[in-house]
Amino acid sequence: MPQEPQNAKDQLTYDAIVIGSGISGGWAAKELCEQGLKTLVLERGRDVQHIKDYPTATMDPWEFKHRGEMTKDFLKENPLISRAAGYGEDDAHFFVKDKDHPYIQEKPFDWIRGYQVGGKSLTWGRACQRWSKFEFENPARFGYGIEWPISYDDVAPWYSHVEKFIGVCGNKDGIEAMPDGEFLPPFDMNAVQEHISKKIKENYPDRHLVHARWAHITEPKQIHIDQGRVKCMARNLCMRGCPFGGYFSSVSSTLPWAKKTGNLTIRPFSVVHSIIYDEKLGKATGVKVIDTNTKAEFVYKARIIFMNASALNTNLILLNSKSERFPNGLGNDNGLLGKYIAFQNYRASVTADMDGFLNRYYFGRNPTELILANYRNLHKQETDYKGGFTTFMGAYRNRGPKETAEGEVGGAYKDSLTEPGGWSAYMYLQGETIPKERNHVRLSKEQKDQWGIPLLITSVEYDDNDERMIQDFLTQTADMFEKAGCTNIQKHENKQAPGLDIHEMGGVRMGKDPKTSLLNQWNQLHLCKNVFVTDGACMATTGNQSPSILYMALTARAATYAVGEFKKGNL
Ligand SMILES: Cc1cc2nc3c(=O)[nH]c(=O)nc-3n(C[C@H](O)[C@H](O)[C@H](O)COP(=O)(O)OP(=O)(O)OC[C@H]3O[C@@H](n4cnc5c(N)ncnc54)[C@H](O)[C@@H]3O)c2cc1C
């Protein structure tokens, strides 16, 4: 195997290697570089640089060849990835194409990926609520998950650390189920959101419909200006990349910050094949990488390895890291690697109309929504299903066809587009799911990708617990809309496959006991201490809040610990 990197300027040996440059990898790079470690970030996709590589960021709808839609031929070739939320002609370049990156769905699973520098941080939805203590404690307490080796109090300072740097807007609401953080001011609630929030509070004192927390800069602080980022302009075109740096991505924030230290090297087009384990040393010594263009193989060495390839790719790399000592994948003595894959329940929503409020409008294209914090199974197990859920909520004024008898043609239709119509509102479910051993990923023994890496097999499905949660959500949400005075209340079940939530987690879970988990309380592999897993693969349970800010907090925490151990000579 050639040992020379393609670029003669590249070194072969670093203090630390980070696999993946998305939400969590960007944070690993920032912390490791800032704390003095020479760090190599390996990214399988192309390079994406802030502003320069956002080709559609300032385009108007009429400048797109298909006005933002995808052609029938394209949709036929890409039935899977085109199902992703917000996917369209304006941002398709930040998602993979189906045929380039196959995997095997033993059961239906939509694996949504963005292979480029920045990963899915370019296209994510930016919802950033903290987990509460209930999410850490209740799975073990109510018997549907293992005990986490850390508590909310361990993570709270790291949430603060991340929130201050990335910029999170929200309100301090004092809700037990959704802790407050270091917030910039929230966007405004519109009149109908305010009304529905008030009516819910009147009818259900324990239910709080409030501003969700979002990684948007509403009022830049010095730390954001130092990153070259300014106020969010409420364009709601985030998934194209934001030239203002108004929302957080690793491309606009953590990676350039790491670069400024002089300690960062990023190597795009570098797919990590596996981690190399040295039995004599009892630790990992580096990674095997394949250049995606030339298919040449390299070995990069480091004393610390951070795995941030996103949950399922991290599982894949570890399962593929076979050695005499670990024939079933690195650190996998207990056979649990790849098991207990979970996700979040996104299968239901309720829509409604609201009469009146016709003299009220709102500013700009608010890129945020409200959230109804979890109100189920907090202090005791009280429903016929386990776990809790949060509910996102929006309200808006309609335009167009709803207001015309003729439908989508003619002068009346065009006129209707120029005037705001009546109000509609929606709420949708984001529910906890139960990690189960049978929900797993494994490697194909026969089929490989274009770089000779085994294909991943996904065997993951929803269960009856999820179905019962959906029914409760639909009943409760419709009831809340009714009590708020809404009309035309419609319940929807979309029956989508797992994966389309894009909150897949687990497979390399944290835990107290090496017999039942793969990682310890610092995200180190129990059996290979210089490998840290801090993306979604590390999750022991799913909680009900959007997970990415927890990955960032865990990454910053683990990286700081790793640097401490490195400096003491322990790694
Ligand atoms: C439309 C959308 C909306 C979302 N909304 C939210 C939200 O509101 N809130 C929230 O919390 N989360 C949201 N998410 C999920 C969020 O994007 C992910 O949880 C997050 O990006 C995961 O971070 P990560 O670092 O693990 O992975 P990623 O950000 O996906 O980064 C992984 C990187 O690793 C690279 N990589 C993969 N395999 C290899 C390999 N073998 N070698 C080298 N590099 C590799 C990839 O190319 C990628 O760049 C959303 C996602 C999408 C797409």
PDB file of C-alpha atoms in Angstrom, residues 46 48-64 67-68 86 88-95 121-124 126 235-243 247 249 365:
ATOM      1  CA  ARG A  46     -15.409  17.684  -2.056  1.00  0.00           C
ATOM      2  CA  VAL A  48     -16.930  23.567   0.280  1.00  0.00           C
ATOM      3  CA  GLN A  49     -15.797  27.017   1.322  1.00  0.00           C
ATOM      4  CA  HIS A  50     -17.946  29.622   2.995  1.00  0.00           C
ATOM      5  CA  ILE A  51     -19.707  31.974   0.534  1.00  0.00           C
ATOM      6  CA  LYS A  52     -17.579  30.967  -2.496  1.00  0.00           C
ATOM      7  CA  ASP A  53     -19.235  27.544  -2.744  1.00  0.00           C
ATOM      8  CA  TYR A  54     -22.856  28.562  -2.229  1.00  0.00           C
ATOM      9  CA  PRO A  55     -23.759  28.872  -5.936  1.00  0.00           C
ATOM     10  CA  THR A  56     -27.517  29.372  -5.444  1.00  0.00           C
ATOM     11  CA  ALA A  57     -27.489  31.477  -2.266  1.00  0.00           C
ATOM     12  CA  THR A  58     -28.726  34.699  -3.826  1.00  0.00           C
ATOM     13  CA  MET A  59     -30.699  33.361  -6.781  1.00  0.00           C
ATOM     14  CA  ASP A  60     -34.319  34.308  -7.346  1.00  0.00           C
ATOM     15  CA  PRO A  61     -36.903  31.623  -8.180  1.00  0.00           C
ATOM     16  CA  TRP A  62     -37.062  32.608 -11.864  1.00  0.00           C
ATOM     17  CA  GLU A  63     -33.297  32.176 -12.221  1.00  0.00           C
ATOM     18  CA  PHE A  64     -33.584  28.424 -11.654  1.00  0.00           C
ATOM     19  CA  ARG A  67     -38.086  27.188 -10.801  1.00  0.00           C
ATOM     20  CA  GLY A  68     -36.757  25.114  -7.912  1.00  0.00           C
ATOM     21  CA  GLY A  86     -36.278  20.841   1.893  1.00  0.00           C
ATOM     22  CA  GLY A  88     -34.897  20.866  -4.334  1.00  0.00           C
ATOM     23  CA  GLU A  89     -33.156  22.354  -7.338  1.00  0.00           C
ATOM     24  CA  ASP A  90     -31.640  25.063  -5.130  1.00  0.00           C
ATOM     25  CA  ASP A  91     -29.803  22.748  -2.690  1.00  0.00           C
ATOM     26  CA  ALA A  92     -29.518  19.323  -4.388  1.00  0.00           C
ATOM     27  CA  HIS A  93     -25.761  19.916  -4.739  1.00  0.00           C
ATOM     28  CA  PHE A  94     -25.415  19.476  -0.962  1.00  0.00           C
ATOM     29  CA  PHE A  95     -26.923  15.964  -1.018  1.00  0.00           C
ATOM     30  CA  SER A 121     -24.422  21.082   8.756  1.00  0.00           C
ATOM     31  CA  LEU A 122     -25.058  22.990   5.513  1.00  0.00           C
ATOM     32  CA  THR A 123     -28.602  21.697   5.147  1.00  0.00           C
ATOM     33  CA  TRP A 124     -29.757  20.932   8.677  1.00  0.00           C
ATOM     34  CA  ARG A 126     -31.017  24.235  12.984  1.00  0.00           C
ATOM     35  CA  ARG A 235     -34.530  34.987   4.092  1.00  0.00           C
ATOM     36  CA  ASN A 236     -35.227  31.358   5.010  1.00  0.00           C
ATOM     37  CA  LEU A 237     -32.972  30.157   2.189  1.00  0.00           C
ATOM     38  CA  CYS A 238     -30.625  28.492   4.682  1.00  0.00           C
ATOM     39  CA  MET A 239     -30.199  25.149   2.930  1.00  0.00           C
ATOM     40  CA  ARG A 240     -28.395  26.850   0.048  1.00  0.00           C
ATOM     41  CA  GLY A 241     -25.618  28.019   2.422  1.00  0.00           C
ATOM     42  CA  CYS A 242     -25.862  31.469   4.007  1.00  0.00           C
ATOM     43  CA  PRO A 243     -23.498  34.195   2.762  1.00  0.00           C
ATOM     44  CA  TYR A 247     -27.123  30.188  10.762  1.00  0.00           C
ATOM     45  CA  SER A 249     -22.657  25.439   9.789  1.00  0.00           C
ATOM     46  CA  ARG A 365     -39.462  34.798   6.143  1.00  0.00           C
TER      47      ARG A 365
END
